[in-house]
Amino acid sequence: MSQHDSAHSLYYLLMHGWFSIFPPTEFWARVPSVLAVGLGGAGVVVLGKKLSTRAVGISAGLFFAALPRVTWAAIEARPYALAAGVAVWATVALLVAVERRKVGFWALYAAAVMLSILVNIHLLMMVFVYLCVMVIVRVPRAVFFSWCLATGLALAVLLPYIQFMRSKADQINWIRPLDKRVLFTVVQGQYFETAVWAVGTSVALIAGVAVVLLLRKAAITGFWRTIGVAAAWIIVPTAGMLLYSVFVKVIYVDRYLTFTAPAMALLLGVCTVQIAARSIVRIEVVLVIFAVAALPNYVQQRGDYAKFGADYSQVADTIAAQSSPGDCFLLDETVPWRPRPIRALPASRPEAFEDLVDVGLREPATVPNFLWDRNLPPERVVDRIAACDVLWTIAGKNPARPDYEEGAALAPGPRFAASSAFTVPDALGFQIVKRWQFNYTALNKSVR
């Protein structure tokens, strides 16, 4: 990794081990997330059964696999799917410890809490969820004391790590302040991404349960317990992040709460079984309706520019296919990149750029306290550019130009023409001879 991201240190450590066995390709980078979703789904089934019934467990597990936030996490080469998986199994470990009331099971729970926080620091908020769980399942005073002791010991062991993470808070200065769209993000984006119809289906399920209960139909076994645990798991971390963002520092990003997706699956699962009156056919119908409602989002997640519209892979593929060893490349930092910063582009596929000369590199991210490699402006690396025969410039897309152009001296376009990433090489005699354009990016090949 060319970036140092302390929030995901354990994940990156695990991935280094993974890549010592499997090739560091996009496909193999995503496989651990797929496996983590399977692990999380199995945990949701176990958890649903422990809280309510086998039907609730299986239904919740299927909802978990179909939730757009989970299918998104499954194809991410980041620790969100793993965070959801460990959150589920830590919760299972808690319930087992409450049932068995043995020191060994409390130790297992404490270890699960520590692992959770190491995977994702935001899972620290699960401690407050577990406090709610203790109240919901009405544990005796002795069991509550055991929970306090196990949780306190786990947090004490991790206290240096938690303090270290607080010192790295500046790494998330890129998060935008909350605005009027935050309610939309919480209601839809947090679990359903762009799947509006899946939101409607979920609201209909919850409203349907209210109607069923108002008709005085008996609640299924563990219904209220499952509802309580799921609600606490959704509300406490979400409210915690929002309040912290308002009064301390902005940290709310919908994907950071992927670890609460199992709770939404539990909520939908128990509502489905309650409405379906345990009818397997009815449960299957609801699950199919939900999957169909979310289908457009599944398709979108697997499009060429599915990840925030980023075209990193397309740029890297073209560089790998068209460049020659010893060619130079330069990044135009004057354009508003999405997602920022532009340095993420070569960092995402380093093998495509490893035989090229990075003329703008100031210092790599391995320097302490930096999240990304840092650039020097083109006017400060004139000598490096002058030593090049072929220069690949990664700049912003010009919507007025076609996807591909070739010629003796292509026009730079008004925005690129004003950038030193063009003017400095131009003064040295470089001419743009080929241009590829993708979603956000223009890739220019220049020669002298």
Tab-separated table of C-alpha atoms in Angstrom:
chain	number	residue	atom	x	y	z
A	1	MET	CA	0.000	0.000	0.000
A	2	SER	CA	1.309	3.459	-0.871
A	3	GLN	CA	-0.952	5.045	1.689
A	4	HIS	CA	-0.814	4.803	5.445
A	5	ASP	CA	-4.320	4.587	6.855
A	6	SER	CA	-4.142	3.799	10.562
A	7	ALA	CA	-7.893	3.190	10.847
A	8	HIS	CA	-7.542	-0.003	8.825
A	9	SER	CA	-4.114	-1.188	9.983
A	10	LEU	CA	-5.218	-4.690	11.001
A	11	TYR	CA	-7.057	-5.158	7.712
A	12	TYR	CA	-3.980	-4.115	5.734
A	13	LEU	CA	-1.835	-6.460	7.810
A	14	LEU	CA	-4.200	-9.322	7.021
A	15	MET	CA	-4.192	-8.370	3.333
A	16	HIS	CA	-0.387	-8.442	3.241
A	17	GLY	CA	-0.618	-12.035	4.420
A	18	TRP	CA	-3.364	-12.727	1.896
A	19	PHE	CA	-1.292	-11.351	-0.975
A	20	SER	CA	1.637	-13.527	0.049
A	21	ILE	CA	-0.588	-16.445	-0.984
A	22	PHE	CA	-2.701	-14.969	-3.795
A	23	PRO	CA	-1.776	-12.485	-6.548
A	24	PRO	CA	-2.438	-8.787	-5.740
A	25	THR	CA	-5.128	-8.326	-8.375
A	26	GLU	CA	-8.502	-6.593	-8.122
A	27	PHE	CA	-10.278	-9.948	-8.087
A	28	TRP	CA	-8.220	-11.456	-5.273
A	29	ALA	CA	-8.327	-8.184	-3.322
A	30	ARG	CA	-12.120	-8.487	-3.188
A	31	VAL	CA	-12.331	-12.173	-2.267
A	32	PRO	CA	-11.747	-11.602	1.484
A	33	SER	CA	-14.724	-9.232	1.579
A	34	VAL	CA	-16.912	-11.832	-0.108
A	35	LEU	CA	-15.805	-14.410	2.459
A	36	ALA	CA	-16.470	-11.915	5.257
A	37	VAL	CA	-20.024	-11.400	4.012
A	38	GLY	CA	-20.528	-15.166	4.114
A	39	LEU	CA	-19.152	-15.203	7.661
A	40	GLY	CA	-21.446	-12.343	8.626
A	41	GLY	CA	-24.473	-13.970	7.015
A	42	ALA	CA	-23.888	-17.175	8.964
A	43	GLY	CA	-23.591	-15.119	12.145
A	44	VAL	CA	-26.876	-13.330	11.438
A	45	VAL	CA	-28.620	-16.699	11.073
A	46	VAL	CA	-27.206	-17.856	14.418
A	47	LEU	CA	-28.047	-14.562	16.094
A	48	GLY	CA	-31.609	-14.484	14.749
A	49	LYS	CA	-32.209	-18.013	15.978
A	50	LYS	CA	-30.831	-17.188	19.448
A	51	LEU	CA	-32.961	-14.064	19.763
A	52	SER	CA	-36.119	-15.463	18.192
A	53	THR	CA	-36.698	-18.496	15.961
A	54	ARG	CA	-34.955	-20.471	13.254
A	55	ALA	CA	-37.227	-18.890	10.631
A	56	VAL	CA	-36.187	-15.410	11.776
A	57	GLY	CA	-32.524	-16.387	11.657
A	58	ILE	CA	-32.699	-17.741	8.112
A	59	SER	CA	-34.823	-14.830	6.878
A	60	ALA	CA	-32.471	-12.296	8.456
A	61	GLY	CA	-29.465	-14.068	6.943
A	62	LEU	CA	-31.016	-13.834	3.486
A	63	PHE	CA	-31.891	-10.165	4.000
A	64	PHE	CA	-28.303	-9.557	5.069
A	65	ALA	CA	-27.005	-11.081	1.837
A	66	ALA	CA	-29.453	-8.967	-0.207
A	67	LEU	CA	-28.999	-5.588	1.506
A	68	PRO	CA	-27.417	-3.128	-0.972
A	69	ARG	CA	-24.980	-1.915	1.689
A	70	VAL	CA	-23.793	-5.490	2.195
A	71	THR	CA	-23.531	-6.307	-1.519
A	72	TRP	CA	-21.534	-3.073	-1.837
A	73	ALA	CA	-19.201	-4.127	0.990
A	74	ALA	CA	-18.777	-7.582	-0.578
A	75	ILE	CA	-17.008	-6.135	-3.628
A	76	GLU	CA	-14.927	-3.584	-1.730
A	77	ALA	CA	-11.258	-4.248	-1.057
A	78	ARG	CA	-11.716	-2.580	2.329
A	79	PRO	CA	-12.600	-3.805	5.819
A	80	TYR	CA	-16.307	-2.911	5.917
A	81	ALA	CA	-17.561	-6.449	5.267
A	82	LEU	CA	-15.127	-7.814	7.849
A	83	ALA	CA	-16.336	-5.216	10.366
A	84	ALA	CA	-19.932	-6.349	9.869
A	85	GLY	CA	-18.903	-9.984	10.266
A	86	VAL	CA	-16.950	-9.517	13.492
A	87	ALA	CA	-19.722	-7.301	14.916
A	88	VAL	CA	-22.214	-10.136	14.397
A	89	TRP	CA	-20.044	-12.805	15.966
A	90	ALA	CA	-19.070	-10.569	18.883
A	91	THR	CA	-22.788	-10.166	19.559
A	92	VAL	CA	-23.264	-13.930	19.364
A	93	ALA	CA	-20.333	-14.319	21.804
A	94	LEU	CA	-22.061	-11.900	24.177
A	95	LEU	CA	-25.331	-13.850	24.161
A	96	VAL	CA	-23.490	-17.136	24.666
A	97	ALA	CA	-21.609	-15.649	27.626
A	98	VAL	CA	-24.891	-14.405	29.104
A	99	GLU	CA	-26.385	-17.892	28.736
A	100	ARG	CA	-23.426	-19.962	29.956
A	101	ARG	CA	-22.117	-17.541	32.606
A	102	LYS	CA	-18.641	-19.120	32.597
A	103	VAL	CA	-15.317	-17.294	32.748
A	104	GLY	CA	-14.145	-18.857	29.485
A	105	PHE	CA	-17.124	-17.508	27.553
A	106	TRP	CA	-16.681	-14.026	29.008
A	107	ALA	CA	-13.044	-14.181	27.941
A	108	LEU	CA	-14.188	-15.150	24.452
A	109	TYR	CA	-16.552	-12.171	24.417
A	110	ALA	CA	-13.776	-9.813	25.570
A	111	ALA	CA	-11.492	-11.110	22.821
A	112	ALA	CA	-14.265	-10.574	20.259
A	113	VAL	CA	-14.710	-6.968	21.440
A	114	MET	CA	-10.983	-6.317	21.091
A	115	LEU	CA	-10.884	-7.867	17.635
A	116	SER	CA	-13.879	-5.790	16.573
A	117	ILE	CA	-12.283	-2.513	17.610
A	118	LEU	CA	-8.988	-3.448	15.947
A	119	VAL	CA	-10.816	-4.181	12.702
A	120	ASN	CA	-12.668	-0.847	12.814
A	121	ILE	CA	-12.352	1.755	15.559
A	122	HIS	CA	-16.012	2.721	15.098
A	123	LEU	CA	-17.021	-0.649	16.524
A	124	LEU	CA	-16.136	0.859	19.882
A	125	MET	CA	-19.754	2.063	19.811
A	126	MET	CA	-20.922	-1.549	19.977
A	127	VAL	CA	-20.037	-1.433	23.683
A	128	PHE	CA	-22.951	0.978	24.179
A	129	VAL	CA	-25.156	-1.279	22.052
A	130	TYR	CA	-24.243	-4.179	24.325
A	131	LEU	CA	-25.201	-2.114	27.345
A	132	CYS	CA	-28.655	-1.807	25.778
A	133	VAL	CA	-28.682	-5.555	25.082
A	134	MET	CA	-28.047	-6.232	28.780
A	135	VAL	CA	-31.167	-4.236	29.585
A	136	ILE	CA	-33.262	-5.766	26.780
A	137	VAL	CA	-32.537	-9.387	27.736
A	138	ARG	CA	-32.949	-8.506	31.440
A	139	VAL	CA	-29.808	-10.110	32.800
A	140	PRO	CA	-29.348	-10.639	36.559
A	141	ARG	CA	-27.094	-8.291	38.478
A	142	ALA	CA	-24.250	-10.846	38.650
A	143	VAL	CA	-24.287	-11.302	34.870
A	144	PHE	CA	-24.303	-7.532	34.367
A	145	PHE	CA	-21.272	-7.264	36.647
A	146	SER	CA	-19.497	-9.964	34.613
A	147	TRP	CA	-20.246	-8.030	31.424
A	148	CYS	CA	-18.888	-4.816	32.928
A	149	LEU	CA	-15.710	-6.593	34.023
A	150	ALA	CA	-15.120	-8.308	30.663
A	151	THR	CA	-15.830	-5.133	28.695
A	152	GLY	CA	-13.710	-2.988	31.015
A	153	LEU	CA	-10.728	-5.336	30.719
A	154	ALA	CA	-11.039	-5.410	26.912
A	155	LEU	CA	-11.109	-1.603	26.720
A	156	ALA	CA	-8.231	-1.282	29.195
A	157	VAL	CA	-6.047	-3.517	27.039
A	158	LEU	CA	-6.915	-1.454	23.958
A	159	LEU	CA	-6.600	1.946	25.631
A	160	PRO	CA	-3.182	2.736	24.049
A	161	TYR	CA	-4.580	1.838	20.622
A	162	ILE	CA	-7.681	3.978	21.161
A	163	GLN	CA	-5.501	6.925	22.186
A	164	PHE	CA	-3.299	6.375	19.141
A	165	MET	CA	-6.363	6.437	16.901
A	166	ARG	CA	-7.489	9.716	18.452
A	167	SER	CA	-4.110	11.208	17.545
A	168	LYS	CA	-4.751	10.297	13.900
A	169	ALA	CA	-8.090	12.099	13.700
A	170	ASP	CA	-6.715	14.559	11.131
A	171	GLN	CA	-6.682	11.736	8.570
A	172	ILE	CA	-10.450	12.187	8.174
A	173	ASN	CA	-10.454	15.953	7.664
A	174	TRP	CA	-11.801	15.277	4.172
A	175	ILE	CA	-15.278	14.384	5.521
A	176	ARG	CA	-17.820	17.045	4.644
A	177	PRO	CA	-19.861	18.740	7.388
A	178	LEU	CA	-23.409	17.521	7.895
A	179	ASP	CA	-26.034	19.240	5.795
A	180	LYS	CA	-29.736	18.914	5.021
A	181	ARG	CA	-29.081	15.723	3.035
A	182	VAL	CA	-28.025	13.814	6.149
A	183	LEU	CA	-31.561	12.535	6.835
A	184	PHE	CA	-31.746	11.134	3.308
A	185	THR	CA	-28.345	9.505	3.802
A	186	VAL	CA	-29.363	7.892	7.088
A	187	VAL	CA	-32.722	6.618	5.828
A	188	GLN	CA	-31.608	5.438	2.403
A	189	GLY	CA	-27.876	5.558	1.761
A	190	GLN	CA	-26.792	3.931	5.000
A	191	TYR	CA	-28.352	0.566	4.144
A	192	PHE	CA	-29.936	0.786	0.698
A	193	GLU	CA	-27.605	3.057	-1.312
A	194	THR	CA	-29.640	4.119	-4.367
A	195	ALA	CA	-32.298	1.393	-4.077
A	196	VAL	CA	-35.367	3.571	-3.482
A	197	TRP	CA	-37.793	0.693	-3.984
A	198	ALA	CA	-35.918	-1.389	-1.412
A	199	VAL	CA	-36.469	1.440	1.062
A	200	GLY	CA	-40.182	1.390	0.214
A	201	THR	CA	-40.336	-2.379	0.686
A	202	SER	CA	-38.642	-2.112	4.084
A	203	VAL	CA	-40.953	0.679	5.246
A	204	ALA	CA	-43.954	-1.384	4.097
A	205	LEU	CA	-42.685	-4.367	6.122
A	206	ILE	CA	-42.287	-2.328	9.283
A	207	ALA	CA	-45.675	-0.636	8.792
A	208	GLY	CA	-47.231	-4.040	8.091
A	209	VAL	CA	-45.974	-5.370	11.409
A	210	ALA	CA	-47.580	-2.435	13.209
A	211	VAL	CA	-50.897	-3.230	11.525
A	212	VAL	CA	-50.635	-6.934	12.377
A	213	LEU	CA	-49.936	-6.180	16.040
A	214	LEU	CA	-52.782	-3.655	16.181
A	215	LEU	CA	-55.081	-6.440	15.010
A	216	ARG	CA	-54.090	-8.147	18.258
A	217	LYS	CA	-52.252	-11.027	16.641
A	218	ALA	CA	-49.744	-12.570	19.054
A	219	ALA	CA	-46.102	-11.715	18.512
A	220	ILE	CA	-43.826	-14.601	17.548
A	221	THR	CA	-41.281	-15.948	20.020
A	222	GLY	CA	-38.578	-13.384	20.749
A	223	PHE	CA	-40.170	-10.738	18.536
A	224	TRP	CA	-39.775	-7.812	20.927
A	225	ARG	CA	-36.332	-8.953	22.045
A	226	THR	CA	-35.132	-9.040	18.430
A	227	ILE	CA	-36.729	-5.690	17.649
A	228	GLY	CA	-35.060	-4.149	20.701
A	229	VAL	CA	-31.589	-5.481	19.895
A	230	ALA	CA	-31.862	-4.499	16.226
A	231	ALA	CA	-33.135	-1.015	17.064
A	232	ALA	CA	-30.345	-0.405	19.591
A	233	TRP	CA	-27.750	-1.682	17.101
A	234	ILE	CA	-29.012	0.742	14.451
A	235	ILE	CA	-29.850	3.787	16.563
A	236	VAL	CA	-26.978	3.955	19.065
A	237	PRO	CA	-24.031	3.976	16.604
A	238	THR	CA	-25.884	6.197	14.118
A	239	ALA	CA	-26.879	8.722	16.771
A	240	GLY	CA	-23.396	8.542	18.291
A	241	MET	CA	-21.707	9.380	14.999
A	242	LEU	CA	-24.160	12.168	14.208
A	243	LEU	CA	-23.864	13.775	17.637
A	244	TYR	CA	-20.069	13.505	17.609
A	245	SER	CA	-20.085	15.097	14.154
A	246	VAL	CA	-22.201	18.006	15.369
A	247	PHE	CA	-20.414	18.761	18.641
A	248	VAL	CA	-16.839	17.454	18.292
A	249	LYS	CA	-15.535	16.520	14.850
A	250	VAL	CA	-17.240	15.431	11.640
A	251	ILE	CA	-16.910	11.646	11.376
A	252	TYR	CA	-20.259	10.571	9.907
A	253	VAL	CA	-20.014	8.689	6.620
A	254	ASP	CA	-22.766	6.211	5.771
A	255	ARG	CA	-20.392	3.397	4.831
A	256	TYR	CA	-18.672	3.648	8.240
A	257	LEU	CA	-21.871	2.186	9.693
A	258	THR	CA	-21.787	-0.962	7.550
A	259	PHE	CA	-21.258	-2.869	10.813
A	260	THR	CA	-24.882	-2.051	11.705
A	261	ALA	CA	-26.239	-3.712	8.541
A	262	PRO	CA	-26.782	-7.026	10.400
A	263	ALA	CA	-29.222	-5.170	12.654
A	264	MET	CA	-31.258	-3.972	9.687
A	265	ALA	CA	-31.298	-7.561	8.394
A	266	LEU	CA	-32.546	-8.777	11.783
A	267	LEU	CA	-35.238	-6.101	11.808
A	268	LEU	CA	-36.472	-7.008	8.330
A	269	GLY	CA	-36.227	-10.723	9.050
A	270	VAL	CA	-38.305	-10.664	12.211
A	271	CYS	CA	-40.896	-8.348	10.621
A	272	THR	CA	-41.203	-10.680	7.636
A	273	VAL	CA	-41.762	-13.773	9.771
A	274	GLN	CA	-44.276	-11.933	11.939
A	275	ILE	CA	-46.309	-10.770	8.927
A	276	ALA	CA	-46.012	-14.085	7.101
A	277	ALA	CA	-47.291	-15.980	10.142
A	278	ARG	CA	-44.422	-18.468	9.697
A	279	SER	CA	-45.561	-19.367	6.159
A	280	ILE	CA	-42.447	-20.312	4.201
A	281	VAL	CA	-44.085	-19.368	0.892
A	282	ARG	CA	-44.994	-15.903	2.146
A	283	ILE	CA	-41.513	-15.389	3.564
A	284	GLU	CA	-40.015	-16.363	0.197
A	285	VAL	CA	-42.339	-13.949	-1.616
A	286	VAL	CA	-41.236	-11.043	0.611
A	287	LEU	CA	-37.558	-11.896	0.115
A	288	VAL	CA	-37.988	-12.075	-3.667
A	289	ILE	CA	-39.833	-8.738	-3.707
A	290	PHE	CA	-37.009	-7.142	-1.716
A	291	ALA	CA	-34.313	-8.575	-3.995
A	292	VAL	CA	-36.152	-7.379	-7.098
A	293	ALA	CA	-36.596	-3.920	-5.551
A	294	ALA	CA	-32.852	-3.721	-4.943
A	295	LEU	CA	-31.884	-5.210	-8.328
A	296	PRO	CA	-31.133	-1.889	-10.102
A	297	ASN	CA	-28.675	-1.052	-7.343
A	298	TYR	CA	-26.958	-4.447	-7.698
A	299	VAL	CA	-26.482	-3.775	-11.413
A	300	GLN	CA	-25.159	-0.278	-10.733
A	301	GLN	CA	-22.663	-1.580	-8.168
A	302	ARG	CA	-21.090	-3.741	-10.863
A	303	GLY	CA	-20.837	-1.077	-13.569
A	304	ASP	CA	-17.572	0.292	-14.953
A	305	TYR	CA	-17.719	3.387	-12.757
A	306	ALA	CA	-19.568	1.968	-9.773
A	307	LYS	CA	-17.184	3.172	-7.062
A	308	PHE	CA	-18.106	6.838	-6.678
A	309	GLY	CA	-17.821	7.169	-10.449
A	310	ALA	CA	-14.077	6.514	-10.203
A	311	ASP	CA	-12.272	5.364	-13.326
A	312	TYR	CA	-9.013	4.243	-11.702
A	313	SER	CA	-9.127	0.796	-13.275
A	314	GLN	CA	-9.754	2.121	-16.780
A	315	VAL	CA	-6.818	4.538	-16.495
A	316	ALA	CA	-4.550	1.831	-15.093
A	317	ASP	CA	-5.562	-0.659	-17.796
A	318	THR	CA	-4.796	1.880	-20.540
A	319	ILE	CA	-1.461	2.841	-18.981
A	320	ALA	CA	-0.487	-0.825	-18.675
A	321	ALA	CA	-1.459	-1.562	-22.288
A	322	GLN	CA	-0.128	1.579	-23.997
A	323	SER	CA	2.950	2.732	-22.068
A	324	SER	CA	6.541	1.517	-22.272
A	325	PRO	CA	9.058	1.068	-19.435
A	326	GLY	CA	10.847	4.333	-18.764
A	327	ASP	CA	7.950	6.564	-19.851
A	328	CYS	CA	7.111	9.378	-17.415
A	329	PHE	CA	3.789	10.295	-15.869
A	330	LEU	CA	2.514	13.478	-14.270
A	331	LEU	CA	-0.619	14.173	-12.219
A	332	ASP	CA	-2.615	17.359	-12.715
A	333	GLU	CA	-3.595	18.364	-9.177
A	334	THR	CA	-5.468	21.498	-10.251
A	335	VAL	CA	-8.650	19.615	-11.130
A	336	PRO	CA	-11.377	18.777	-8.590
A	337	TRP	CA	-10.866	15.023	-8.356
A	338	ARG	CA	-13.504	12.492	-7.349
A	339	PRO	CA	-12.778	10.891	-5.022
A	340	ARG	CA	-9.887	13.035	-3.854
A	341	PRO	CA	-6.935	13.118	-3.977
A	342	ILE	CA	-5.588	12.391	-7.436
A	343	ARG	CA	-2.654	10.552	-5.842
A	344	ALA	CA	-5.067	7.725	-5.082
A	345	LEU	CA	-5.193	6.890	-8.779
A	346	PRO	CA	-1.699	5.404	-9.227
A	347	ALA	CA	-1.812	4.093	-5.646
A	348	SER	CA	-4.852	1.957	-6.473
A	349	ARG	CA	-3.062	-0.062	-9.167
A	350	PRO	CA	0.687	0.366	-8.515
A	351	GLU	CA	1.660	-2.500	-10.809
A	352	ALA	CA	0.397	-0.540	-13.825
A	353	PHE	CA	2.714	2.373	-12.991
A	354	GLU	CA	5.740	0.600	-11.527
A	355	ASP	CA	7.814	0.762	-14.752
A	356	LEU	CA	7.079	4.460	-15.272
A	357	VAL	CA	8.915	7.478	-13.843
A	358	ASP	CA	6.748	9.468	-11.426
A	359	VAL	CA	8.139	12.943	-12.133
A	360	GLY	CA	5.882	14.762	-9.674
A	361	LEU	CA	6.436	12.611	-6.581
A	362	ARG	CA	7.594	14.623	-3.566
A	363	GLU	CA	7.546	11.924	-0.881
A	364	PRO	CA	5.681	8.656	-0.385
A	365	ALA	CA	2.969	8.060	2.185
A	366	THR	CA	5.367	5.958	4.256
A	367	VAL	CA	6.498	9.266	5.750
A	368	PRO	CA	4.748	9.411	9.155
A	369	ASN	CA	1.471	11.302	9.525
A	370	PHE	CA	0.599	11.379	5.818
A	371	LEU	CA	-2.308	9.458	4.355
A	372	TRP	CA	-1.282	9.871	0.701
A	373	ASP	CA	1.873	10.306	-1.353
A	374	ARG	CA	2.578	14.008	-1.861
A	375	ASN	CA	3.225	15.861	-5.118
A	376	LEU	CA	5.525	18.620	-6.253
A	377	PRO	CA	4.054	21.148	-8.736
A	378	PRO	CA	5.321	20.762	-12.324
A	379	GLU	CA	7.248	24.062	-12.200
A	380	ARG	CA	9.429	22.566	-9.450
A	381	VAL	CA	10.282	19.411	-11.402
A	382	VAL	CA	11.144	20.941	-14.781
A	383	ASP	CA	14.444	19.065	-14.835
A	384	ARG	CA	12.684	15.733	-14.302
A	385	ILE	CA	10.178	16.426	-17.074
A	386	ALA	CA	12.962	17.585	-19.408
A	387	ALA	CA	14.630	14.193	-19.023
A	388	CYS	CA	11.543	12.435	-20.439
A	389	ASP	CA	10.853	11.447	-24.035
A	390	VAL	CA	7.264	10.292	-23.450
A	391	LEU	CA	5.018	11.914	-20.853
A	392	TRP	CA	1.644	10.554	-19.695
A	393	THR	CA	-0.435	13.266	-18.034
A	394	ILE	CA	-3.458	12.320	-15.945
A	395	ALA	CA	-5.851	15.264	-15.951
A	396	GLY	CA	-9.552	16.112	-15.744
A	397	LYS	CA	-11.986	15.082	-18.451
A	398	ASN	CA	-13.010	17.566	-21.156
A	399	PRO	CA	-16.671	16.703	-21.891
A	400	ALA	CA	-16.496	18.591	-25.199
A	401	ARG	CA	-13.970	16.132	-26.649
A	402	PRO	CA	-14.496	12.500	-27.765
A	403	ASP	CA	-13.450	9.461	-25.751
A	404	TYR	CA	-10.391	8.903	-27.938
A	405	GLU	CA	-8.328	11.217	-30.113
A	406	GLU	CA	-5.062	10.879	-31.986
A	407	GLY	CA	-3.064	13.487	-33.895
A	408	ALA	CA	0.232	15.331	-34.259
A	409	ALA	CA	-0.650	18.068	-31.731
A	410	LEU	CA	-4.035	17.733	-30.011
A	411	ALA	CA	-5.575	20.805	-28.398
A	412	PRO	CA	-5.396	20.658	-24.574
A	413	GLY	CA	-8.823	22.197	-23.977
A	414	PRO	CA	-9.376	25.390	-21.966
A	415	ARG	CA	-9.167	23.918	-18.458
A	416	PHE	CA	-6.087	21.773	-19.053
A	417	ALA	CA	-4.411	24.587	-21.014
A	418	ALA	CA	-4.484	26.745	-17.876
A	419	SER	CA	-2.797	24.069	-15.759
A	420	SER	CA	0.957	23.939	-15.147
A	421	ALA	CA	0.686	20.197	-15.829
A	422	PHE	CA	0.233	21.287	-19.456
A	423	THR	CA	2.100	24.601	-19.665
A	424	VAL	CA	5.406	23.321	-18.225
A	425	PRO	CA	5.709	20.304	-20.593
A	426	ASP	CA	4.418	22.470	-23.460
A	427	ALA	CA	7.261	24.950	-22.889
A	428	LEU	CA	9.685	22.021	-23.096
A	429	GLY	CA	8.327	21.033	-26.513
A	430	PHE	CA	5.900	18.250	-25.596
A	431	GLN	CA	2.893	17.764	-27.893
A	432	ILE	CA	-0.214	15.737	-27.053
A	433	VAL	CA	-0.482	12.937	-29.620
A	434	LYS	CA	-3.121	10.698	-28.020
A	435	ARG	CA	-5.929	11.205	-25.533
A	436	TRP	CA	-8.234	8.736	-23.810
A	437	GLN	CA	-11.180	10.027	-21.767
A	438	PHE	CA	-13.131	8.108	-19.157
A	439	ASN	CA	-15.669	9.125	-16.519
A	440	TYR	CA	-13.662	11.803	-14.710
A	441	THR	CA	-10.227	11.402	-16.215
A	442	ALA	CA	-8.402	12.426	-19.376
A	443	LEU	CA	-5.215	10.469	-20.060
A	444	ASN	CA	-2.854	12.346	-22.392
A	445	LYS	CA	0.173	10.899	-24.127
A	446	SER	CA	2.702	13.575	-25.081
A	447	VAL	CA	5.982	13.288	-26.984
A	448	ARG	CA	8.729	15.663	-28.061
